[in-house]
XYZ file of N, CA, C and O in Angstrom:
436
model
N 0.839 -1.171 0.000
C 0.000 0.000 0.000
C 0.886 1.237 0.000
O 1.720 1.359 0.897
N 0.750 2.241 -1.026
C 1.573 3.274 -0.501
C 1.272 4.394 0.558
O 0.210 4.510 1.169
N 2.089 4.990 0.646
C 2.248 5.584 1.914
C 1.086 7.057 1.507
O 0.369 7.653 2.311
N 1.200 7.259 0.386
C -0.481 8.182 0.600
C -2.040 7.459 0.938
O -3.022 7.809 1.593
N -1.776 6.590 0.335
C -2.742 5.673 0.881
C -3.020 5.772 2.646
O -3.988 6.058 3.350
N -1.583 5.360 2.891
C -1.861 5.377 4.236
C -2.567 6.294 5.007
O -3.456 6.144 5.845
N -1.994 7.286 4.556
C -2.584 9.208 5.159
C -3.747 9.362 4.623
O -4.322 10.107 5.416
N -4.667 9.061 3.529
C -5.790 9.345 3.839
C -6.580 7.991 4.814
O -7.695 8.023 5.336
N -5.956 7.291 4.822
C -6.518 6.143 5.969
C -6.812 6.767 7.064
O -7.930 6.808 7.578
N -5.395 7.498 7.636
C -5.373 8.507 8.920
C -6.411 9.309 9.237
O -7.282 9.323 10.107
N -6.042 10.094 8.140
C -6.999 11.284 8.179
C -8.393 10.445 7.937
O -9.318 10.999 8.531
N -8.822 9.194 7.190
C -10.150 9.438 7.633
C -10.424 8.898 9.012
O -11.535 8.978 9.536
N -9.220 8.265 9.665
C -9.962 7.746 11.290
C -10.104 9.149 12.037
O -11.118 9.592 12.577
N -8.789 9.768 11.934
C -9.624 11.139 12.567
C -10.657 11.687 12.609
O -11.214 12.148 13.605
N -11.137 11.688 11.138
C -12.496 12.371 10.982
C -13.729 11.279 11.577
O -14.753 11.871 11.918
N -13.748 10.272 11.687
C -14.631 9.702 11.717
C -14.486 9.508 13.510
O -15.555 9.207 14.041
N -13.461 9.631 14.317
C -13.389 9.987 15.736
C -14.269 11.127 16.130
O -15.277 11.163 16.835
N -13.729 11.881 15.600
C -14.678 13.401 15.635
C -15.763 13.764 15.539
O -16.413 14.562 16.215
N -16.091 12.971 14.367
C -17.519 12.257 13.732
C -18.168 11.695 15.489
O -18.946 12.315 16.214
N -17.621 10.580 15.703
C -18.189 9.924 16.783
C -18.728 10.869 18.210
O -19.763 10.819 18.873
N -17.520 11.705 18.299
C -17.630 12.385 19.391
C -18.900 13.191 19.778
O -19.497 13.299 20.849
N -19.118 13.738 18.506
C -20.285 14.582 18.147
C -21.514 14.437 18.099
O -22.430 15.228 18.323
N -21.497 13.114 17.717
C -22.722 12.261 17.924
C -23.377 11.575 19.083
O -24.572 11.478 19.360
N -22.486 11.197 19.595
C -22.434 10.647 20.752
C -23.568 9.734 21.243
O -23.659 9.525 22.453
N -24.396 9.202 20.426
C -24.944 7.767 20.710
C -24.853 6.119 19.933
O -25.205 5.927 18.769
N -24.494 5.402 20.543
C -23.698 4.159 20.061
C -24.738 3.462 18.499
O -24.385 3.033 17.401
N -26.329 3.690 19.276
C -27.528 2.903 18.569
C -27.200 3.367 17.360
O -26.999 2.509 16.501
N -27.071 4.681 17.007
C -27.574 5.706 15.484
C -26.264 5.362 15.308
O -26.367 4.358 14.603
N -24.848 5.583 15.532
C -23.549 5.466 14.843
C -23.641 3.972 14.473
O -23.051 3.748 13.416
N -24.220 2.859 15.042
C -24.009 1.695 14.739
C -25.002 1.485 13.280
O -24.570 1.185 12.168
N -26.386 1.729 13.643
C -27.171 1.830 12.530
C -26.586 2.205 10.997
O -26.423 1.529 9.981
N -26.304 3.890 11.399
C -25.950 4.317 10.443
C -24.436 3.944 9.498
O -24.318 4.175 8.295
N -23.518 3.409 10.258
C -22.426 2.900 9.710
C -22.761 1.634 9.549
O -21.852 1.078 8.933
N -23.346 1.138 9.719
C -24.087 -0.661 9.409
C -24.418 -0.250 7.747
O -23.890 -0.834 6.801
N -25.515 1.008 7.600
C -26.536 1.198 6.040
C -25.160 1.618 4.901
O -24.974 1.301 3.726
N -24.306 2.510 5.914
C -23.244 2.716 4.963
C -22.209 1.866 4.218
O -21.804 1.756 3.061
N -21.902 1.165 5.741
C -20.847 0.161 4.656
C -21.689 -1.218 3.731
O -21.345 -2.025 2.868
N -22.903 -0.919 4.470
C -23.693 -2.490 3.298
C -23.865 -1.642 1.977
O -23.796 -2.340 0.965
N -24.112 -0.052 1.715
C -23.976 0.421 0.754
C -22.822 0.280 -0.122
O -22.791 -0.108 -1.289
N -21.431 0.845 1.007
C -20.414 1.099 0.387
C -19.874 -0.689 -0.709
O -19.408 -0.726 -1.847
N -20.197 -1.888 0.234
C -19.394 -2.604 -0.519
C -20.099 -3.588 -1.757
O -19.817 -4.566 -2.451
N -20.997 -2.803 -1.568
C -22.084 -3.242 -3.464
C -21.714 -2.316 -4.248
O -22.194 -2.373 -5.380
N -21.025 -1.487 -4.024
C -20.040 0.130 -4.987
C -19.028 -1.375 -5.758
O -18.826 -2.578 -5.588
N -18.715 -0.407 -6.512
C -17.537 -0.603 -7.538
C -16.280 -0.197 -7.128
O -15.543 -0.156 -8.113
N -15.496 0.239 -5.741
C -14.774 0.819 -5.321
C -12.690 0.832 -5.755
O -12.672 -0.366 -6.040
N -12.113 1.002 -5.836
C -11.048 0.646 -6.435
C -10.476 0.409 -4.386
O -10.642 1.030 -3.336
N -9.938 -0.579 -4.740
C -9.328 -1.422 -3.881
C -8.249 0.308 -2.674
O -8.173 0.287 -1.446
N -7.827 1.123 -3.308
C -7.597 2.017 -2.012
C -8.500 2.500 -1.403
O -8.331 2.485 -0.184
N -9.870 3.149 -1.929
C -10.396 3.965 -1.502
C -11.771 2.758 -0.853
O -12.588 3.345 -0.144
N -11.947 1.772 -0.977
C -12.170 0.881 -0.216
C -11.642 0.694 1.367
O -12.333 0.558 2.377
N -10.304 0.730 1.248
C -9.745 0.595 2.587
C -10.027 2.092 3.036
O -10.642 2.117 4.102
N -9.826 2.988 2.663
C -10.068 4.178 3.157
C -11.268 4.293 3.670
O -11.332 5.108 4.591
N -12.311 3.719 3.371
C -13.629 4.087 3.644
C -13.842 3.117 4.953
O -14.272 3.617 5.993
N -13.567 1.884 4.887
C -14.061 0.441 5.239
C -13.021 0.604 6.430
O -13.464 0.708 7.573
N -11.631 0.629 6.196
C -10.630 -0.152 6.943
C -10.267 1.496 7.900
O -9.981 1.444 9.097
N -10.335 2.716 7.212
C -10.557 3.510 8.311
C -11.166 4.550 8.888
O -10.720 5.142 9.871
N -12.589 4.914 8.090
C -13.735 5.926 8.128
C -14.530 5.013 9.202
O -14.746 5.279 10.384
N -14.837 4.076 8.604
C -16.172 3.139 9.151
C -15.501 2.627 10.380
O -15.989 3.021 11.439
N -14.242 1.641 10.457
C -13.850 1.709 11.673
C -13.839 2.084 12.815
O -14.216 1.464 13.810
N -13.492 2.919 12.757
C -13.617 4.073 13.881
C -14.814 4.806 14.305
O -15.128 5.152 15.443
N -15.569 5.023 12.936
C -17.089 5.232 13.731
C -17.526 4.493 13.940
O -17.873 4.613 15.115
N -17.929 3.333 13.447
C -18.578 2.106 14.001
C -18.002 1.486 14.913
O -18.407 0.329 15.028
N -16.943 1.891 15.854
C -15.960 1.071 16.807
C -16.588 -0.282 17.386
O -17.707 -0.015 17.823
N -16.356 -1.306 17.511
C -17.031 -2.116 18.610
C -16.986 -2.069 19.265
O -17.902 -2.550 19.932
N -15.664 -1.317 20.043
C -15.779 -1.154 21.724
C -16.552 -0.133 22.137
O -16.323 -0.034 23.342
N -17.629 0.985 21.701
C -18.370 1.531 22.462
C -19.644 0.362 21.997
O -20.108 0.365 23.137
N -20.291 -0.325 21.475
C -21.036 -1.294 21.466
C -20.764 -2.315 22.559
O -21.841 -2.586 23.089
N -20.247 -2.665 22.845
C -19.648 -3.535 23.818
C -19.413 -2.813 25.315
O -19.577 -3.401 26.384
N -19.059 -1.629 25.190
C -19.059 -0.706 26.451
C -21.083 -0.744 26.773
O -21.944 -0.985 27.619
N -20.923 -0.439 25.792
C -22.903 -0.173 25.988
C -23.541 -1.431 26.468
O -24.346 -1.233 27.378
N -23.418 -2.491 26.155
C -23.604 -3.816 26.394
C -22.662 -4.411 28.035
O -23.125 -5.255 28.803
N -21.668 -3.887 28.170
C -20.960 -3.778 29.880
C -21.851 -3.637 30.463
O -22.382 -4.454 31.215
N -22.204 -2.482 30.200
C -23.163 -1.283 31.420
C -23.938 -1.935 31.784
O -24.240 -1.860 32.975
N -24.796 -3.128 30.680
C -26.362 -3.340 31.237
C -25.809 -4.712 31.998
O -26.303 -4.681 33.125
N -25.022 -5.855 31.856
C -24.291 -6.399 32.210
C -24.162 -6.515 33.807
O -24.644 -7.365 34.556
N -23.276 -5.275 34.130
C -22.658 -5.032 35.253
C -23.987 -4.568 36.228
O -24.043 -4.308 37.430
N -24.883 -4.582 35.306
C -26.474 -4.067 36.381
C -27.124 -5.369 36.731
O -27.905 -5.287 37.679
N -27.034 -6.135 36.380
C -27.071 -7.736 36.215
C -28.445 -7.818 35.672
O -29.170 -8.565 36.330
N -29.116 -7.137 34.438
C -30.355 -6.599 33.995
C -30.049 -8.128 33.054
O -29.047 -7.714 32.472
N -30.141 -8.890 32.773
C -30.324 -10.297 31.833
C -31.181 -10.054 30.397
O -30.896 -10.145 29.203
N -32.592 -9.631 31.301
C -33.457 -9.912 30.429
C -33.336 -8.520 29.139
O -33.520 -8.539 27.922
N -32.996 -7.547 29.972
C -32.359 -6.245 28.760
C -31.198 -6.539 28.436
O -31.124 -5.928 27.370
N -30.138 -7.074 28.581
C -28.915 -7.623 28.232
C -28.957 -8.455 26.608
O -28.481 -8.074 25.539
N -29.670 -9.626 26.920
C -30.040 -10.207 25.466
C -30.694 -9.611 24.792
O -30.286 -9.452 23.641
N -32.462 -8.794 25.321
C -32.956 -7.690 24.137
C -31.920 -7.051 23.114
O -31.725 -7.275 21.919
N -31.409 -6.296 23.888
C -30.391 -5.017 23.130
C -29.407 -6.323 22.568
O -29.482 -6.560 21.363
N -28.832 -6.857 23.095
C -27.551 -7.626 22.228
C -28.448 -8.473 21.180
O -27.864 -8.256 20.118
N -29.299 -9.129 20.957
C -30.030 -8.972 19.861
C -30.735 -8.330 19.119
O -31.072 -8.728 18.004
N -31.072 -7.227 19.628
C -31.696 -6.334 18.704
C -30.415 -5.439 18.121
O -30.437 -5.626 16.905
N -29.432 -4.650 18.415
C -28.378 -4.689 17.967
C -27.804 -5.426 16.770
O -27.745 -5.016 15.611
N -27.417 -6.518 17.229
C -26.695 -7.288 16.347
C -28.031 -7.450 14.973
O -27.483 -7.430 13.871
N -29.351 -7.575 14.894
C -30.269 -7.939 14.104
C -30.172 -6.654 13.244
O -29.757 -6.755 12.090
N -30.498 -5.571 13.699
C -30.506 -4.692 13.489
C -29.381 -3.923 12.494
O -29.650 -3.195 11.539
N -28.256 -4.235 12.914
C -27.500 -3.622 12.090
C -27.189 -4.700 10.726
O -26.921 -4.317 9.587
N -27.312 -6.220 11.213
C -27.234 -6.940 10.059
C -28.251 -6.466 8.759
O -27.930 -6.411 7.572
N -29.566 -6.146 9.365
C -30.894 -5.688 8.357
C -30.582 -4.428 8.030
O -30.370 -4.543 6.823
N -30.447 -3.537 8.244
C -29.857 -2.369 7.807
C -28.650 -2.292 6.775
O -28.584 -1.640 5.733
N -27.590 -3.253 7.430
C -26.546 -3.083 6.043
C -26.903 -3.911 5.130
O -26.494 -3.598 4.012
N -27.754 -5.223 5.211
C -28.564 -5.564 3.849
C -29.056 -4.683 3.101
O -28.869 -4.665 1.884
N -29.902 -3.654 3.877
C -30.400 -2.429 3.377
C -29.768 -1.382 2.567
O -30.297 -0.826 1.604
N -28.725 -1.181 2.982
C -27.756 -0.150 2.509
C -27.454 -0.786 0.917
O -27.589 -0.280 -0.197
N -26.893 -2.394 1.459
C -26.346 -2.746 -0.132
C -27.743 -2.949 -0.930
O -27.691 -2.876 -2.158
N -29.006 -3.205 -0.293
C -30.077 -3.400 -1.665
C -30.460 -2.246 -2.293
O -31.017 -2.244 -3.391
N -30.177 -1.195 -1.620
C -30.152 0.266 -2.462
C -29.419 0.378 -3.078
O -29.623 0.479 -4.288
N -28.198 0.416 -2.537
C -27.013 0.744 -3.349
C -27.061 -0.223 -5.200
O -26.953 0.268 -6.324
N -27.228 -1.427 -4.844
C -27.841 -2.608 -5.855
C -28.536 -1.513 -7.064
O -28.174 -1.266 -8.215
N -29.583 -1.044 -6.313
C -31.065 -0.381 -6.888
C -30.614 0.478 -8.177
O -30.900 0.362 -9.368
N -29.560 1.647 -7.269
C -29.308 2.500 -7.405
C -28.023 2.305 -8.770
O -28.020 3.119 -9.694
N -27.332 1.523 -8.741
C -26.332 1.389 -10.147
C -27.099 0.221 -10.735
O -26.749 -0.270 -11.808
């Protein structure tokens, strides 16, 4: 990979940190980076700007460790029966959504 490659990799985890910060709820960043990348990888993308998007835009906003932080919390409350809700509705959720993303994206080219 060359080394510009690399730097917009950078620069997009930055942005997409920043991105996160701003937003600041796990549900909608997960959602919404779920519709994006099921969009992004029914694209035609050329193999850099793929990683740029995938390996370090989406990354970082979609982190798993605040999903998993969010999923601690209810955890450590010893809440069970909301524990599996959310960790399945979550996980369902973003799977149906980035189906979503790529059957548009499909639609759409």
């Amino acid at each position: 990979m060359k080394i510009k490659s690399c730097i917009y990799i950078l620069l997009a985890c930055y942005i997409a940190t920043f991105l996160r910060l701003l937003i600041d709820n796990n549900f909608i960043i997960s959602i919404f980076g779920s519709f994006c990348v099921g969009f992004i990888t029914s694209q035609r993308l050329s193999y850099s700007r793929e990683k740029i998007l995938l390996s370090g835009f989406f990354s970082c906003f979609t982190s798993f460790s605040g999903f998993i932080y969010f999923l601690y919390k209810i955890f450590n409350q010893r809440n069970w029966i909301e524990f599996i809700v959310f960790l399945n509705l979550i996980i369902i959720g973003n799977l149906i959504t980035m189906y979503l993303g790529s059957w548009i994206s499909r639609k759409i080219t």
